[in-house]
C-alpha positions as a LaTeX table, in Angstrom:
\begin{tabular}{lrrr}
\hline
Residue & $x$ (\AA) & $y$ (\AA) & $z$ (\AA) \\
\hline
Unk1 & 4.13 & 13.63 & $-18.07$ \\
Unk2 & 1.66 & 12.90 & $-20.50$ \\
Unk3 & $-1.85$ & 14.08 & $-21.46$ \\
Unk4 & $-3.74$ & 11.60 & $-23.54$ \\
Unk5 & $-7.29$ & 13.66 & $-23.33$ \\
Unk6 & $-8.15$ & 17.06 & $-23.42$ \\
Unk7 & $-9.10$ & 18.17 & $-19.60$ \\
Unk8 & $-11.76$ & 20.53 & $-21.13$ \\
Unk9 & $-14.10$ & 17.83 & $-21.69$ \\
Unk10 & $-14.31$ & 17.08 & $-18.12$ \\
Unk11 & $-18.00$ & 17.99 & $-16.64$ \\
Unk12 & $-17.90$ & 19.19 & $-13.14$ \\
Unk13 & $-21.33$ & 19.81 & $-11.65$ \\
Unk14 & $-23.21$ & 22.80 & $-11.06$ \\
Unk15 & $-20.64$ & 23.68 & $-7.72$ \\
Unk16 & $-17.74$ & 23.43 & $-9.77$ \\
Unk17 & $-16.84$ & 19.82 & $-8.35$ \\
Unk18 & $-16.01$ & 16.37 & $-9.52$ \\
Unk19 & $-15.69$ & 13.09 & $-7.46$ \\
Unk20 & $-12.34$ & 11.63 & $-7.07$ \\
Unk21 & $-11.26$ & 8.21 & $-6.26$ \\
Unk22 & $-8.07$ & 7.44 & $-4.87$ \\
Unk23 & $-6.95$ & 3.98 & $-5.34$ \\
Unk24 & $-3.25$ & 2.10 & $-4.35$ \\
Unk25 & $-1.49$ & 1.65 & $-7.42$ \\
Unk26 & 0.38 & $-1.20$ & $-5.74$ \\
Unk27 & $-2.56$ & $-2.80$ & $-4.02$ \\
Unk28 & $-5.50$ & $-1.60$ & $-6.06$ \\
Unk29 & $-7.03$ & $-0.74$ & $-2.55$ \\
Unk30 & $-9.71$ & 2.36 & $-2.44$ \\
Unk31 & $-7.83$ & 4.75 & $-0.12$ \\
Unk32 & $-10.43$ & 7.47 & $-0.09$ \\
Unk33 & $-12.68$ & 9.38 & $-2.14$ \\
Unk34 & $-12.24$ & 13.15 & $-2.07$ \\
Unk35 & $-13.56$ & 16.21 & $-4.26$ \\
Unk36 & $-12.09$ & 18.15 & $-7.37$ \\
Unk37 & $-12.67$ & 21.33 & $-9.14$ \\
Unk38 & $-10.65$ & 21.91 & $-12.41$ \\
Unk39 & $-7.65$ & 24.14 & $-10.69$ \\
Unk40 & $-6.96$ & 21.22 & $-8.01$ \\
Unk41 & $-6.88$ & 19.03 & $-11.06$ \\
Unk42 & $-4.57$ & 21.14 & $-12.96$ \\
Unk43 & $-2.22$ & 21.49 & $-9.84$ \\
Unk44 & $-2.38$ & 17.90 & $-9.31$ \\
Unk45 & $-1.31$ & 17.13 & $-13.23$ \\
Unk46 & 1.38 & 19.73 & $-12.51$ \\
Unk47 & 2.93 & 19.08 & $-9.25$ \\
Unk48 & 2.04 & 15.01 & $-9.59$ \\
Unk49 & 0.65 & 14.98 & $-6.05$ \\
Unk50 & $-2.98$ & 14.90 & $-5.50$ \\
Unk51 & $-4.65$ & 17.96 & $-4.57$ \\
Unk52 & $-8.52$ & 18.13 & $-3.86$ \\
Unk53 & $-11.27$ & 20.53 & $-2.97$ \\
Unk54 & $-12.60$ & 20.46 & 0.57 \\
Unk55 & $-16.17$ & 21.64 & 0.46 \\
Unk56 & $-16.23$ & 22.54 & 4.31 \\
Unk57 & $-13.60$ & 24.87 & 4.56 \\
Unk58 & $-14.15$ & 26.16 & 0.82 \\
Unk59 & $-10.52$ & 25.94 & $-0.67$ \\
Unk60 & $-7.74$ & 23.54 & $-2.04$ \\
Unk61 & $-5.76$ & 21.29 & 0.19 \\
Unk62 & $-2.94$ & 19.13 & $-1.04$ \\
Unk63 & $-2.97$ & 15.98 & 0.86 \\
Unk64 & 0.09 & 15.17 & 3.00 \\
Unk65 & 0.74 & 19.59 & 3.22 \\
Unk66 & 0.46 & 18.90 & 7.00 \\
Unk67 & 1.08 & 14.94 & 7.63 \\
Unk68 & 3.51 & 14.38 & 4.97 \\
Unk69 & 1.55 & 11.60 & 3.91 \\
Unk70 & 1.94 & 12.66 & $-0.10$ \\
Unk71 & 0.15 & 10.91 & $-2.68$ \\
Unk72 & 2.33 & 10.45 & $-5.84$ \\
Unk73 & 0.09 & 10.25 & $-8.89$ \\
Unk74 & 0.80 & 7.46 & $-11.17$ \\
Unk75 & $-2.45$ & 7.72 & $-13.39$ \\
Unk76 & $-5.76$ & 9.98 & $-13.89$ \\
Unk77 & $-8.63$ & 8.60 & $-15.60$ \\
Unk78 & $-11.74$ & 9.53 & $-15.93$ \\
Unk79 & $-15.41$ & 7.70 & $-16.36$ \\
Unk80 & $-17.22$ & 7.10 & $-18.98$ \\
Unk81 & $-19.55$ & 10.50 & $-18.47$ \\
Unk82 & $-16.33$ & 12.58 & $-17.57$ \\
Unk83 & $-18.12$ & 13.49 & $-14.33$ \\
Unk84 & $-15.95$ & 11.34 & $-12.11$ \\
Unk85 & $-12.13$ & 10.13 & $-11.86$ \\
Unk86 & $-9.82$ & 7.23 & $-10.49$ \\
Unk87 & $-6.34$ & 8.22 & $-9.40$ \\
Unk88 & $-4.09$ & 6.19 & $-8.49$ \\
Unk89 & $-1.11$ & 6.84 & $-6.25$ \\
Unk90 & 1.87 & 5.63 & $-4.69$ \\
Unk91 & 1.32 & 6.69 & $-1.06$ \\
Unk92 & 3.98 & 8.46 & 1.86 \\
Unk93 & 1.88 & 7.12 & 4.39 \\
Unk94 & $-1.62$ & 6.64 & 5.65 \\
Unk95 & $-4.39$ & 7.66 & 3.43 \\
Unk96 & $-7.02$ & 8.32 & 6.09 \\
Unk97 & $-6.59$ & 11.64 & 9.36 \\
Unk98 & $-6.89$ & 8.80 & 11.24 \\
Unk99 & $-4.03$ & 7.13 & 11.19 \\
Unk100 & $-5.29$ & 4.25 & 9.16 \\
Unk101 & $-4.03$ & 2.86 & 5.27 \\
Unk102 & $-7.82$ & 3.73 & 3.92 \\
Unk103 & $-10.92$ & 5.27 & 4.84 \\
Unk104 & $-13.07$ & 2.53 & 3.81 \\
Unk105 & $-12.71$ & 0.61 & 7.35 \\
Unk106 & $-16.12$ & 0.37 & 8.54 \\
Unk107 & $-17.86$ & $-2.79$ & 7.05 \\
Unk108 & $-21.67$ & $-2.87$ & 6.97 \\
Unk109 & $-22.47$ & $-6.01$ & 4.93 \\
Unk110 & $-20.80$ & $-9.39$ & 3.31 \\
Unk111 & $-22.03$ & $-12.15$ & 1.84 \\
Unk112 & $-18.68$ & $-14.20$ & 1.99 \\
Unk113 & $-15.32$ & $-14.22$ & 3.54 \\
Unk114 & $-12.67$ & $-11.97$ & 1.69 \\
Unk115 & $-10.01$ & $-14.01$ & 0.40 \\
Unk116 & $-7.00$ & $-14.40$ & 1.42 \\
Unk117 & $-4.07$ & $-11.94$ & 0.28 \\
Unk118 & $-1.02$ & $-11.53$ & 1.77 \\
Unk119 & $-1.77$ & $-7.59$ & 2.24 \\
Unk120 & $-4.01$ & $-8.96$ & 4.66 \\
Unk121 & $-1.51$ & $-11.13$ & 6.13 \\
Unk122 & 0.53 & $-8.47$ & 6.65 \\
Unk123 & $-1.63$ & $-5.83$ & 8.33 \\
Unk124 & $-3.27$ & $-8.67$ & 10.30 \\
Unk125 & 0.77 & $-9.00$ & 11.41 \\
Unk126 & 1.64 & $-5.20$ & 12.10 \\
Unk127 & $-1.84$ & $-5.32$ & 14.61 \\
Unk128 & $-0.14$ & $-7.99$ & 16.73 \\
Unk129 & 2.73 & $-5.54$ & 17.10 \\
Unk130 & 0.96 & $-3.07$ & 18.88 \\
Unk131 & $-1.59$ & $-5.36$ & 20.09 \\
Unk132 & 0.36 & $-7.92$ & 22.48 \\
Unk133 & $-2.58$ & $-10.30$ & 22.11 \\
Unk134 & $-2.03$ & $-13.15$ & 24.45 \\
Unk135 & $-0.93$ & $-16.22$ & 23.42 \\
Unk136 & $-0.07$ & $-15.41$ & 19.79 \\
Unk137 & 3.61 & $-16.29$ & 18.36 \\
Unk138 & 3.19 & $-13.52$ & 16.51 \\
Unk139 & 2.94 & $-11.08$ & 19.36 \\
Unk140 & 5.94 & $-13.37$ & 21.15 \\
Unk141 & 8.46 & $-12.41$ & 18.70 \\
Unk142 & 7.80 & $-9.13$ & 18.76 \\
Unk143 & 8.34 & $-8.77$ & 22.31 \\
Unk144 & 11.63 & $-10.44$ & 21.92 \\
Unk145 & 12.70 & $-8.18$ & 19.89 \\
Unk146 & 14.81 & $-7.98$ & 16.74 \\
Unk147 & 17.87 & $-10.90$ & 17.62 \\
Unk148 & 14.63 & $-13.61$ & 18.14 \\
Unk149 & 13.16 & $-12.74$ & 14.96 \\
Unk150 & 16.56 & $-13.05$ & 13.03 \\
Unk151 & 17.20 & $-16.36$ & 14.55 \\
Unk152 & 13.85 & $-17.58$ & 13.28 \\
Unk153 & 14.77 & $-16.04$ & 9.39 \\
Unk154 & 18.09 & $-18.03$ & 9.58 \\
Unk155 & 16.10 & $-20.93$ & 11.11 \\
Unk156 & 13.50 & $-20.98$ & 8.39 \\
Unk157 & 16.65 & $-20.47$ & 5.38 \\
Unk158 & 18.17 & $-23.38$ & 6.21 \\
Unk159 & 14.44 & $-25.64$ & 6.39 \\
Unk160 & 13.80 & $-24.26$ & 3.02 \\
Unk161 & 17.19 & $-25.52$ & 2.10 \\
Unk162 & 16.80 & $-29.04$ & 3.12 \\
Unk163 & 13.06 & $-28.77$ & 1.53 \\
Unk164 & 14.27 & $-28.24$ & $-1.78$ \\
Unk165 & 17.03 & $-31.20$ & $-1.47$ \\
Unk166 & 13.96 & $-33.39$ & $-0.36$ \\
Unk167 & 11.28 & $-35.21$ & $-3.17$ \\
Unk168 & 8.04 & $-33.94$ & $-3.41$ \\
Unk169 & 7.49 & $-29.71$ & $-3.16$ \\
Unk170 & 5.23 & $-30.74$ & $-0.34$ \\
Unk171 & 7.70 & $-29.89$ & 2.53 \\
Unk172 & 9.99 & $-27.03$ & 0.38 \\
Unk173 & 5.93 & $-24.63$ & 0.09 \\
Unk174 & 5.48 & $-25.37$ & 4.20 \\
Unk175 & 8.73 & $-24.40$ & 4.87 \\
Unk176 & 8.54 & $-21.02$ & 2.16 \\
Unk177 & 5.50 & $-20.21$ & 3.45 \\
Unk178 & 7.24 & $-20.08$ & 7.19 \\
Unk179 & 10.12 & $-18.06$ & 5.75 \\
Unk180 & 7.71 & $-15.97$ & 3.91 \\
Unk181 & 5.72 & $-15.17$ & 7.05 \\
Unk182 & 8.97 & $-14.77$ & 9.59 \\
Unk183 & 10.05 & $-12.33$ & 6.46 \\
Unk184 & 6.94 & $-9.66$ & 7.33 \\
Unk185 & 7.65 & $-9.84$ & 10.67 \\
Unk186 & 10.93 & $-8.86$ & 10.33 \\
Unk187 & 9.17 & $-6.21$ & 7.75 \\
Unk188 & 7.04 & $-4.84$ & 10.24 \\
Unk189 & 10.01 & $-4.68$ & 13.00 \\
Unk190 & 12.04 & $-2.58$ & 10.59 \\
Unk191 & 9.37 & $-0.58$ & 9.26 \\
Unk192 & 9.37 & $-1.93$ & 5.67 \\
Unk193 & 5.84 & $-1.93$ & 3.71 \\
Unk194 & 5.13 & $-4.45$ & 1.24 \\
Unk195 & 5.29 & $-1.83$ & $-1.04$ \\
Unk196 & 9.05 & $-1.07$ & $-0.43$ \\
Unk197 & 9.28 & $-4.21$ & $-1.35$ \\
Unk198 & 7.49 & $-3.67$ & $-4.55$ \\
Unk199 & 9.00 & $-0.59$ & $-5.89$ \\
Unk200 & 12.31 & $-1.79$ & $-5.19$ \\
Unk201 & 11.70 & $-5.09$ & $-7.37$ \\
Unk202 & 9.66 & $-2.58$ & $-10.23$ \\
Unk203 & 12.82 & $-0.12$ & $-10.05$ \\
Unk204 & 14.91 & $-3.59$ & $-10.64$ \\
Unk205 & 13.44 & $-5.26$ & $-13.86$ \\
Unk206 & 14.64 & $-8.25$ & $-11.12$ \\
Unk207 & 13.07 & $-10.75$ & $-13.78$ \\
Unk208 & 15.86 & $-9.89$ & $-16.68$ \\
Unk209 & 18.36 & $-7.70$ & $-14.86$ \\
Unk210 & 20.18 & $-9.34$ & $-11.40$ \\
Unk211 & 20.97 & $-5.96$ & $-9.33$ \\
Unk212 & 23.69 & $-6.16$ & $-7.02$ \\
Unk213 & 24.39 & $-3.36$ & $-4.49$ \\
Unk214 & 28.13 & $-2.78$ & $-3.92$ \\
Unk215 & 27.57 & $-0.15$ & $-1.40$ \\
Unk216 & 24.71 & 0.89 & 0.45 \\
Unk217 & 24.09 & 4.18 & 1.21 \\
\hline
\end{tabular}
């Protein structure tokens, strides 16, 4: 742990309170914004799990002391008045009571489509799990289960295979872009987040260092 400023020079307003944003450190997504005075922060800094302020019930709450859903703090910084902060975390679970990744779920104005990201690929893949919407493929493989979907990864192995022996990268990006999508289903069957995925490949170096698991455990 390191402190590069001097917490003192924070300026919490007239209640004792500072705004706090929470933000993936993976996905960069706002998870929620919550309220700190200096003793949360300190316990935060110390215990490297957030810890905010609740104005309603008047005292500290860690999150995740009841849901589990910890917030691991990766970095603190703070604004360019000191009167507000970004944290971001590596998250146990859902950010928001209910149930969802964020609290920012309600949309009340766009000007354009969002583009496309493949975090949005995959939660637009884990709703057709527990959706069953009718006449998607997606929805048809999970209903079949586990054996269906690992026929399809094999299946989409072997096209990428034959892609790659083929001219032209035409064919060989259709046929990753399959695997890559049958790969988040089989994700989503077995739980895995993209952000498994993600500190696994960090924890790696994978781009200098090949890692290769004797045993697992």
């Amino acid at each position: 742990m390191v402190l590069y400023n001097n917490i003192k020079e924070l300026k919490f307003d007239k209640n004792g309170l500072m705004p706090a944003v929470v933000q993936d450190y993976y996905t960069k997504e706002i998870l929620t914004v919550a309220y700190m005075n200096s003793q949360s922060l300190e316990i935060t800094i110390k215990e490297g799990k957030t810890c905010f302020y609740s104005r309603s019930r008047r005292e500290l709450w860690r999150k995740g002391e009841t849901s589990g859903n910890y917030q691991h703090v990766v970095s603190i910084k703070s604004d360019c008045d000191n009167d507000s902060l970004v944290i971001e975390v590596i998250k146990d679970g859902p950010a928001c009571h209910t149930g969802t990744e964020s609290c920012f779920n309600n949309l009340l104005f766009k000007t354009r489509e969002e583009n496309f990201t493949i975090k949005k690929l995959y939660d637009l893949i884990k709703e057709r799990k527990t959706s069953n919407t009718e006449n998607s493929y997606t929805s048809y493989l999970f209903e079949k289960g586990l054996d269906k979907i690992l026929k399809k990864i094999g299946e989409e192995c072997t096209e990428v295979i034959i892609g790659a022996k083929n001219s032209g990268n035409e064919e060989l990006i259709y046929e990753l872009a399959d695997l890559t999508y049958h790969s988040m289903v089989l994700m989503i069957e077995k739980g895995i987040t993209l952000n498994d995925i993600k500190a696994e490949l960090e924890r790696r170096q994978v781009v200098d260092k090949k890692v290769k698991q004797e045993k697992m455990k």
